[in-house]
């Protein structure tokens, strides 16, 4: 009876987020797709033939794949050395650098686009390169965004690898390069594959960056869906493109799930090997030996253990100056040149007044509505509205995401139950890859009549932002819950603890420990969400990213200066939130 009741409790825990996802994700997206395929009450799949017969469609598809592949390749090539430096070595300021490289990942896409335009524009610091509004600029911005994913995913795995495996290969005669490629890189392959699949997902579905930096020359499936729905009202083309994008996303998610499973299996194997070595190192001396011999052997064992650990700490702290120097130099160039320089250019350009002098005029103008017909509210009002919406979205995302993580972290013995858990995990990753534009437009055409008429409700935008943030909450909390040894729950149950008490006293502390970073991610993502919000924000209550995009699209130096200042404000808010969240994170929190 108790087992039956416990099973139904977990079914109910899974049903709550599933109902949320069905109403606020599956229903809007499916309705929008069906509007394109069932225009007159009957199925019409001729849209596929018509859309794929256009040269523009193939050009958009090629650009999407090219941006995804190039963004992923360069993110991995630059991120793996960064993972080595920031997670395999030890130096002062390491935790600060880890937090700083995370800031670009959570920056709003509009801010990143404005920052790179300030850097690469004709009158910018790197204007002489002629990269403004080019394909190269978009790739650089995508690497800027996703560098932290590779560093954190690969680095978090790398710091748990036992270095003695590579050292053993070296002792057996392998050269340093062969030992690294044959042993270390082989072990890192699941982590690199997992990170690469997520980066490809983000690069191929990029919206704000491509919209700001690409203009009318370059676009992706995501921006094309936005153009077809907002400018041409061509729902059939948008539906075909949505199905195409969903196919790409599904393939990336399957690759990610399989790579993550291999990575978790590898972590368990390395953990078991490390525990076995510790047991062999510290096993007691047999009683049959004489006392003096036992004392001598014990001292020798302790001395060897301390010496090995001391050498390991020295090597991890100082490394090998010669071989490590190129890797450290590459990481320094990336952090300074690719991550810090665009943000510095954004801040400097925001201090340039419309008259050409230096001052705080652009920041003072944030209290106004800009030039003629630019805005309906001040930037400060939009910032306050963004904060209110982000708080609501964070609460929703954390509650739903924590429930999903608790359910998915279970390890059922039944084969069908394990498949159901895997399916639930994959299902809640879909909002990361489905066009936010599709979600936003789907909200408009589904949640506009009873019993869910939310067109005038202030909760509409927080729900849309929460749908986007939930996957990040799940991916942040889930690794911590999966790290719990199942035997702890079994021991508590054997000692008479009820299922609720086991959940509260075993899973609860780990869940609370991981919520700091999860809240930070959810808040930062909600604060900068642009794709769905651009559809749903009312003219009298826009969010800060929407205001920035409107200012960029208006002529005049005053409006552009306000856009720069507003971007700095939004970047500071996001960086502050993530800085606080990083201080609250545990050592094993999150996959990103």
Coordinates of C-alpha atoms in Angstrom, one line a residue, residues 22-509:
X22 CA 1.2 21.1 -22.4
X23 CA -0.9 24.3 -21.8
X24 CA 1.8 26.9 -22.2
X25 CA 4.2 25.3 -24.7
X26 CA 2.7 22.3 -26.6
X27 CA -0.7 23.9 -27.2
X28 CA 0.5 27.3 -28.6
X29 CA 3.3 25.7 -30.7
X30 CA 1.0 23.0 -32.1
X31 CA -1.8 25.5 -32.8
X32 CA 0.5 27.8 -34.7
X33 CA 1.8 24.9 -36.8
X34 CA -1.7 23.6 -37.5
X35 CA -2.7 27.1 -38.6
X36 CA -0.1 26.8 -41.4
X37 CA -1.0 23.2 -42.4
X38 CA -4.8 23.3 -42.0
X39 CA -5.7 26.8 -43.5
X40 CA -9.2 25.9 -44.6
X41 CA -10.2 23.1 -42.3
X42 CA -8.4 20.4 -44.4
X43 CA -4.8 19.2 -44.3
X44 CA -2.6 21.0 -46.9
X45 CA 1.0 19.9 -47.0
X46 CA 1.8 21.6 -50.2
X47 CA 3.5 24.3 -48.1
X48 CA 6.5 22.0 -47.8
X49 CA 7.0 21.8 -51.5
X50 CA 6.3 25.5 -52.0
X51 CA 8.7 26.6 -49.2
X52 CA 11.5 24.3 -50.1
X53 CA 11.2 25.4 -53.8
X54 CA 12.3 28.9 -52.8
X55 CA 16.0 29.7 -53.1
X56 CA 15.6 31.9 -50.0
X57 CA 14.7 28.9 -47.9
X58 CA 17.8 27.0 -48.8
X59 CA 20.0 30.1 -48.3
X60 CA 18.4 30.5 -44.8
X61 CA 19.0 26.8 -44.0
X62 CA 22.6 27.0 -45.2
X63 CA 23.2 30.1 -43.0
X64 CA 21.6 28.5 -40.0
X65 CA 23.7 25.3 -40.3
X66 CA 26.9 27.3 -41.1
X67 CA 26.4 29.5 -38.1
X68 CA 25.7 26.5 -35.9
X69 CA 28.7 24.5 -37.1
X70 CA 31.2 27.4 -37.0
X71 CA 30.0 28.8 -33.7
X72 CA 30.3 25.3 -32.2
X73 CA 33.7 24.5 -33.7
X74 CA 35.3 27.8 -32.5
X75 CA 33.6 27.6 -29.1
X76 CA 35.0 24.1 -28.5
X77 CA 38.5 24.9 -29.9
X78 CA 38.8 28.0 -27.6
X79 CA 36.8 26.5 -24.7
X80 CA 38.8 23.4 -24.1
X81 CA 42.0 25.3 -23.3
X82 CA 40.0 27.6 -21.1
X83 CA 38.6 24.6 -19.2
X84 CA 42.1 23.3 -18.6
X85 CA 43.3 26.6 -17.3
X86 CA 40.3 27.5 -15.1
X87 CA 39.5 24.0 -13.8
X88 CA 42.6 21.9 -14.0
X89 CA 45.1 24.4 -12.6
X90 CA 44.9 26.5 -9.4
X91 CA 45.8 30.2 -9.2
X92 CA 44.7 33.3 -7.4
X93 CA 41.5 34.8 -8.8
X94 CA 40.4 31.6 -10.4
X95 CA 36.9 31.7 -8.9
X96 CA 36.5 35.3 -10.0
X97 CA 37.5 34.4 -13.6
X98 CA 35.0 31.5 -13.6
X99 CA 32.3 33.9 -12.6
X100 CA 33.3 36.5 -15.2
X101 CA 33.3 34.2 -18.1
X102 CA 29.7 33.2 -17.2
X103 CA 28.4 36.7 -17.6
X104 CA 28.3 36.7 -21.5
X105 CA 26.2 33.5 -21.5
X106 CA 23.4 35.1 -19.5
X107 CA 23.6 38.5 -21.2
X108 CA 20.5 39.5 -23.2
X109 CA 21.0 38.8 -26.9
X110 CA 20.1 42.4 -27.7
X111 CA 22.9 43.7 -25.4
X112 CA 25.5 41.4 -27.1
X113 CA 24.4 42.6 -30.5
X114 CA 24.7 46.3 -29.4
X115 CA 28.1 45.6 -27.8
X116 CA 29.6 44.1 -30.9
X117 CA 28.2 46.9 -33.1
X118 CA 29.8 49.4 -30.8
X119 CA 33.1 47.5 -31.2
X120 CA 33.0 46.9 -34.9
X121 CA 31.1 49.9 -36.3
X122 CA 33.0 52.2 -38.6
X123 CA 33.7 54.7 -35.8
X124 CA 34.3 51.9 -33.2
X125 CA 37.7 50.7 -31.9
X126 CA 37.9 47.9 -34.4
X127 CA 36.0 49.6 -37.2
X128 CA 39.1 49.5 -39.5
X129 CA 38.5 45.7 -39.8
X130 CA 35.3 46.2 -41.7
X131 CA 33.4 43.5 -39.8
X132 CA 30.3 45.4 -39.0
X133 CA 27.1 43.5 -40.0
X134 CA 29.1 40.7 -41.5
X135 CA 28.9 36.9 -41.2
X136 CA 32.2 36.9 -39.2
X137 CA 30.7 39.4 -36.6
X138 CA 27.8 37.0 -36.0
X139 CA 30.1 34.0 -35.5
X140 CA 32.3 36.0 -33.1
X141 CA 29.2 37.0 -31.1
X142 CA 28.0 33.4 -31.0
X143 CA 31.4 32.3 -29.6
X144 CA 31.2 35.1 -27.1
X145 CA 27.9 33.7 -25.9
X146 CA 28.7 30.0 -25.8
X147 CA 32.4 30.0 -24.7
X148 CA 31.2 29.6 -21.0
X149 CA 29.1 26.5 -21.8
X150 CA 32.2 24.6 -23.1
X151 CA 34.5 25.8 -20.3
X152 CA 32.0 25.0 -17.5
X153 CA 30.8 21.7 -18.9
X154 CA 34.2 20.3 -19.9
X155 CA 36.0 21.9 -17.0
X156 CA 33.6 20.6 -14.4
X157 CA 34.3 17.1 -15.7
X158 CA 38.0 17.6 -16.2
X159 CA 38.7 18.7 -12.6
X160 CA 37.2 15.3 -11.4
X161 CA 39.5 13.2 -13.6
X162 CA 42.3 11.4 -11.8
X163 CA 45.6 12.8 -13.2
X164 CA 47.4 9.5 -12.3
X165 CA 45.8 7.8 -15.3
X166 CA 47.8 10.0 -17.7
X167 CA 50.8 9.8 -15.5
X168 CA 50.7 6.0 -15.7
X169 CA 50.7 6.3 -19.5
X170 CA 53.7 8.6 -19.4
X171 CA 55.5 6.2 -17.1
X172 CA 54.9 3.4 -19.6
X173 CA 56.7 5.3 -22.3
X174 CA 54.0 7.4 -24.0
X175 CA 55.0 10.9 -25.1
X176 CA 53.2 13.8 -23.4
X177 CA 51.1 14.4 -26.5
X178 CA 50.2 10.8 -27.0
X179 CA 49.3 10.4 -23.3
X180 CA 47.1 13.5 -23.5
X181 CA 45.2 12.5 -26.7
X182 CA 44.9 8.8 -25.9
X183 CA 44.0 9.1 -22.2
X184 CA 42.7 12.5 -21.3
X185 CA 41.0 13.5 -24.5
X186 CA 39.4 10.1 -24.7
X187 CA 37.9 10.6 -21.2
X188 CA 36.8 14.1 -22.1
X189 CA 35.0 13.1 -25.3
X190 CA 31.5 12.7 -23.7
X191 CA 31.8 16.1 -22.0
X192 CA 32.9 17.8 -25.2
X193 CA 30.2 16.1 -27.2
X194 CA 27.6 17.2 -24.6
X195 CA 28.8 20.8 -24.6
X196 CA 29.1 20.9 -28.4
X197 CA 25.5 19.7 -28.9
X198 CA 24.2 22.4 -26.5
X199 CA 26.3 25.1 -28.2
X200 CA 25.0 24.0 -31.7
X201 CA 21.5 24.2 -30.3
X202 CA 22.0 27.7 -29.1
X203 CA 23.9 28.9 -32.2
X204 CA 21.3 27.5 -34.7
X205 CA 18.4 29.1 -32.8
X206 CA 20.1 32.4 -32.2
X207 CA 17.6 35.3 -32.6
X208 CA 18.6 38.7 -31.1
X209 CA 22.3 38.5 -32.0
X210 CA 21.5 37.7 -35.7
X211 CA 18.7 40.2 -35.9
X212 CA 20.9 43.1 -34.6
X213 CA 24.2 42.1 -36.3
X214 CA 22.9 40.4 -39.5
X215 CA 20.4 43.1 -40.6
X216 CA 18.7 42.1 -43.9
X217 CA 21.7 40.3 -45.3
X218 CA 22.0 37.4 -42.9
X219 CA 19.3 35.4 -41.2
X220 CA 18.5 32.0 -39.6
X221 CA 15.4 29.9 -39.4
X222 CA 14.6 31.7 -36.2
X223 CA 14.7 35.2 -37.6
X224 CA 12.9 34.0 -40.8
X225 CA 10.0 32.7 -38.7
X226 CA 9.9 36.2 -37.1
X227 CA 9.9 37.9 -40.4
X228 CA 7.2 35.6 -41.9
X229 CA 4.9 36.0 -38.9
X230 CA 5.3 39.7 -38.2
X231 CA 5.9 41.3 -41.6
X232 CA 4.1 38.9 -44.1
X233 CA 1.7 37.1 -41.8
X234 CA 2.6 33.9 -43.7
X235 CA 1.7 31.3 -41.2
X236 CA 2.2 28.4 -43.6
X237 CA 5.8 29.3 -44.3
X238 CA 6.3 29.9 -40.5
X239 CA 4.8 26.5 -39.8
X240 CA 7.1 24.7 -42.3
X241 CA 10.2 26.5 -40.9
X242 CA 9.1 25.6 -37.3
X243 CA 8.9 21.9 -38.2
X244 CA 12.3 22.1 -39.8
X245 CA 13.8 23.8 -36.8
X246 CA 12.1 21.3 -34.5
X247 CA 13.8 18.5 -36.4
X248 CA 17.2 20.0 -36.0
X249 CA 16.6 20.6 -32.3
X250 CA 15.4 17.1 -31.7
X251 CA 18.6 15.7 -33.3
X252 CA 20.7 18.0 -31.1
X253 CA 18.8 17.0 -28.0
X254 CA 19.2 13.3 -28.6
X255 CA 22.9 13.8 -29.1
X256 CA 23.1 15.8 -25.9
X257 CA 21.1 13.2 -23.9
X258 CA 23.3 10.3 -25.1
X259 CA 26.5 12.3 -24.5
X260 CA 25.3 13.3 -21.0
X261 CA 24.6 9.6 -20.2
X262 CA 28.1 8.6 -21.2
X263 CA 29.5 11.5 -19.2
X264 CA 27.6 10.5 -16.1
X265 CA 28.7 6.9 -16.5
X266 CA 32.3 8.0 -16.9
X267 CA 32.1 10.1 -13.7
X268 CA 30.7 7.1 -11.7
X269 CA 33.5 4.9 -13.1
X270 CA 36.2 7.5 -12.2
X271 CA 34.6 8.0 -8.8
X272 CA 34.6 4.2 -8.1
X273 CA 38.2 3.9 -9.2
X274 CA 39.3 6.8 -7.0
X275 CA 37.5 5.3 -4.0
X276 CA 39.1 1.9 -4.6
X277 CA 42.6 3.5 -4.7
X278 CA 41.9 5.3 -1.4
X279 CA 40.8 2.0 0.2
X280 CA 43.9 0.2 -1.1
X281 CA 46.2 3.0 0.1
X282 CA 44.7 3.2 3.6
X283 CA 43.8 -0.4 4.2
X284 CA 44.9 -1.5 7.8
X285 CA 48.0 -3.7 8.4
X286 CA 47.2 -7.3 9.3
X287 CA 47.1 -8.1 13.0
X288 CA 49.5 -11.0 12.7
X289 CA 52.4 -8.7 12.0
X290 CA 54.6 -7.5 14.8
X291 CA 53.8 -4.2 16.4
X292 CA 57.0 -2.5 15.3
X293 CA 56.6 -3.7 11.8
X294 CA 53.0 -2.6 11.8
X295 CA 54.0 0.9 13.0
X296 CA 56.8 1.1 10.5
X297 CA 54.5 0.0 7.6
X298 CA 51.8 2.4 8.7
X299 CA 54.2 5.3 8.8
X300 CA 55.5 4.4 5.4
X301 CA 52.0 4.2 4.0
X302 CA 51.0 7.6 5.5
X303 CA 54.2 9.2 4.3
X304 CA 53.7 7.9 0.7
X305 CA 50.1 9.1 0.7
X306 CA 51.1 12.6 2.0
X307 CA 53.9 12.8 -0.5
X308 CA 51.6 11.8 -3.4
X309 CA 49.0 14.3 -2.4
X310 CA 51.6 17.1 -1.9
X311 CA 53.1 16.5 -5.3
X312 CA 49.6 16.4 -6.8
X313 CA 48.8 19.8 -5.2
X314 CA 52.1 21.3 -6.3
X315 CA 51.5 20.1 -9.9
X316 CA 47.9 21.2 -10.0
X317 CA 48.9 24.6 -8.6
X318 CA 51.9 25.5 -10.6
X319 CA 51.6 23.0 -13.5
X320 CA 54.4 22.9 -16.1
X321 CA 55.4 26.4 -17.1
X322 CA 56.6 25.4 -20.6
X323 CA 53.7 23.3 -21.9
X324 CA 51.1 25.3 -20.1
X325 CA 52.2 28.7 -21.3
X326 CA 50.6 28.5 -24.8
X327 CA 47.3 27.3 -23.3
X328 CA 47.3 30.1 -20.7
X329 CA 48.1 32.6 -23.4
X330 CA 45.2 31.5 -25.6
X331 CA 42.8 31.7 -22.7
X332 CA 44.0 35.1 -21.7
X333 CA 43.6 36.4 -25.3
X334 CA 40.0 35.0 -25.5
X335 CA 39.0 36.4 -22.1
X336 CA 40.5 39.9 -22.8
X337 CA 40.0 40.1 -26.6
X338 CA 36.7 38.3 -27.2
X339 CA 34.8 38.6 -23.9
X340 CA 36.0 41.8 -22.2
X341 CA 36.7 44.0 -25.2
X342 CA 33.1 44.2 -26.6
X343 CA 31.7 45.0 -23.1
X344 CA 34.4 47.6 -22.6
X345 CA 33.6 49.2 -26.0
X346 CA 29.9 49.2 -25.0
X347 CA 30.7 51.1 -21.8
X348 CA 33.0 53.6 -23.5
X349 CA 30.7 54.3 -26.4
X350 CA 27.8 54.9 -23.9
X351 CA 29.8 57.8 -22.5
X352 CA 30.0 59.5 -25.9
X353 CA 27.3 62.2 -26.1
X354 CA 25.3 62.9 -29.3
X355 CA 27.3 66.2 -29.7
X356 CA 30.6 64.2 -29.8
X357 CA 31.9 65.1 -26.3
X358 CA 32.2 62.8 -23.3
X359 CA 29.8 62.8 -20.5
X360 CA 26.7 61.1 -18.9
X361 CA 24.2 62.7 -21.2
X362 CA 23.0 59.3 -22.5
X363 CA 22.4 58.1 -18.9
X364 CA 20.5 61.3 -18.0
X365 CA 18.3 60.8 -21.1
X366 CA 17.2 57.4 -19.8
X367 CA 14.6 59.4 -17.8
X368 CA 13.0 60.6 -21.0
X369 CA 11.2 58.9 -23.9
X370 CA 14.0 59.6 -26.4
X371 CA 13.5 61.4 -29.7
X372 CA 10.2 61.9 -31.5
X373 CA 8.0 58.8 -31.6
X374 CA 10.8 56.7 -30.1
X375 CA 9.2 55.4 -26.8
X376 CA 6.0 55.6 -24.9
X377 CA 7.7 55.1 -21.5
X378 CA 11.0 56.0 -20.0
X379 CA 13.9 53.5 -19.9
X380 CA 13.7 53.5 -16.1
X381 CA 10.0 52.5 -16.2
X382 CA 10.9 49.7 -18.7
X383 CA 13.6 48.5 -16.3
X384 CA 11.2 48.4 -13.4
X385 CA 8.7 46.5 -15.5
X386 CA 11.5 44.0 -16.5
X387 CA 12.4 43.4 -12.9
X388 CA 8.8 42.7 -11.9
X389 CA 8.2 40.4 -14.8
X390 CA 11.5 38.6 -14.2
X391 CA 10.6 38.0 -10.5
X392 CA 7.3 36.4 -11.5
X393 CA 8.9 34.3 -14.2
X394 CA 11.7 33.1 -11.9
X395 CA 9.2 31.9 -9.3
X396 CA 7.3 29.9 -11.9
X397 CA 10.5 28.5 -13.5
X398 CA 12.0 27.4 -10.2
X399 CA 8.9 25.7 -8.9
X400 CA 8.2 23.8 -12.2
X401 CA 11.9 23.1 -12.9
X402 CA 12.6 21.8 -9.3
X403 CA 9.6 19.4 -9.6
X404 CA 11.0 18.2 -13.0
X405 CA 14.5 17.7 -11.5
X406 CA 13.1 15.8 -8.5
X407 CA 11.2 13.4 -10.7
X408 CA 13.9 12.9 -13.3
X409 CA 16.6 12.3 -10.6
X410 CA 14.9 9.1 -9.6
X411 CA 16.4 5.8 -10.6
X412 CA 13.4 3.4 -11.0
X413 CA 14.2 -0.3 -11.5
X414 CA 11.3 -0.8 -14.0
X415 CA 12.5 -0.5 -17.6
X416 CA 9.3 1.4 -18.7
X417 CA 9.7 3.8 -15.8
X418 CA 13.3 4.5 -16.7
X419 CA 12.2 5.3 -20.3
X420 CA 9.5 7.6 -19.0
X421 CA 12.0 9.4 -16.9
X422 CA 14.4 9.8 -19.9
X423 CA 11.5 11.0 -22.0
X424 CA 10.4 13.6 -19.4
X425 CA 14.0 14.9 -19.2
X426 CA 14.2 15.3 -23.0
X427 CA 10.8 16.8 -23.2
X428 CA 11.6 19.7 -20.9
X429 CA 14.7 20.5 -23.0
X430 CA 12.5 21.3 -26.1
X431 CA 11.8 24.9 -25.1
X432 CA 15.5 25.6 -25.5
X433 CA 15.4 24.9 -29.2
X434 CA 11.9 25.8 -30.3
X435 CA 11.7 29.3 -31.6
X436 CA 10.7 31.8 -28.9
X437 CA 9.0 33.7 -31.7
X438 CA 6.8 30.7 -32.3
X439 CA 6.0 30.4 -28.6
X440 CA 5.2 34.2 -28.4
X441 CA 3.0 34.2 -31.5
X442 CA 1.4 31.0 -30.4
X443 CA 0.4 32.7 -27.1
X444 CA -1.4 35.4 -29.1
X445 CA -3.5 33.0 -31.1
X446 CA -4.4 30.5 -28.3
X447 CA -4.6 32.4 -25.0
X448 CA -7.0 34.9 -26.4
X449 CA -10.4 33.4 -25.5
X450 CA -12.1 31.7 -22.5
X451 CA -11.3 29.8 -20.4
X452 CA -7.7 31.1 -20.8
X453 CA -8.0 34.7 -22.1
X454 CA -4.7 36.2 -20.9
X455 CA -4.2 38.8 -23.5
X456 CA -4.6 41.7 -21.0
X457 CA -3.1 39.8 -18.1
X458 CA 0.3 40.8 -16.7
X459 CA 1.1 37.1 -16.1
X460 CA 1.3 36.3 -19.8
X461 CA 4.9 37.5 -20.3
X462 CA 6.2 35.9 -17.1
X463 CA 4.8 32.6 -18.2
X464 CA 6.4 32.9 -21.7
X465 CA 9.7 33.7 -20.1
X466 CA 9.4 30.9 -17.6
X467 CA 8.9 28.4 -20.4
X468 CA 12.3 29.5 -21.8
X469 CA 14.0 29.4 -18.4
X470 CA 12.7 26.1 -17.1
X471 CA 15.3 23.9 -19.0
X472 CA 18.2 25.9 -17.5
X473 CA 16.7 25.4 -14.0
X474 CA 16.4 21.7 -14.6
X475 CA 20.0 21.4 -16.0
X476 CA 21.3 23.3 -12.9
X477 CA 19.5 21.4 -10.2
X478 CA 19.5 17.9 -11.7
X479 CA 23.2 17.1 -11.5
X480 CA 23.2 17.8 -7.8
X481 CA 20.2 15.5 -7.1
X482 CA 21.7 12.8 -9.3
X483 CA 24.9 13.0 -7.3
X484 CA 23.0 11.7 -4.2
X485 CA 23.9 8.1 -3.4
X486 CA 20.6 6.1 -3.6
X487 CA 21.8 4.1 -0.6
X488 CA 21.2 7.2 1.5
X489 CA 17.5 7.2 0.7
X490 CA 17.3 3.4 1.2
X491 CA 19.0 3.6 4.6
X492 CA 16.7 6.3 5.7
X493 CA 13.7 4.3 4.6
X494 CA 15.0 1.2 6.4
X495 CA 15.3 3.2 9.6
X496 CA 11.6 4.0 9.4
X497 CA 11.5 7.4 7.7
X498 CA 8.5 8.1 5.6
X499 CA 8.9 9.0 1.9
X500 CA 8.1 12.6 2.7
X501 CA 10.7 12.7 5.4
X502 CA 13.3 11.0 3.2
X503 CA 12.6 13.6 0.5
X504 CA 12.9 16.5 3.0
X505 CA 16.0 15.3 4.9
X506 CA 18.0 13.6 2.1
X507 CA 17.1 15.4 -1.1
X508 CA 16.0 18.6 0.5
X509 CA 19.5 19.9 1.6

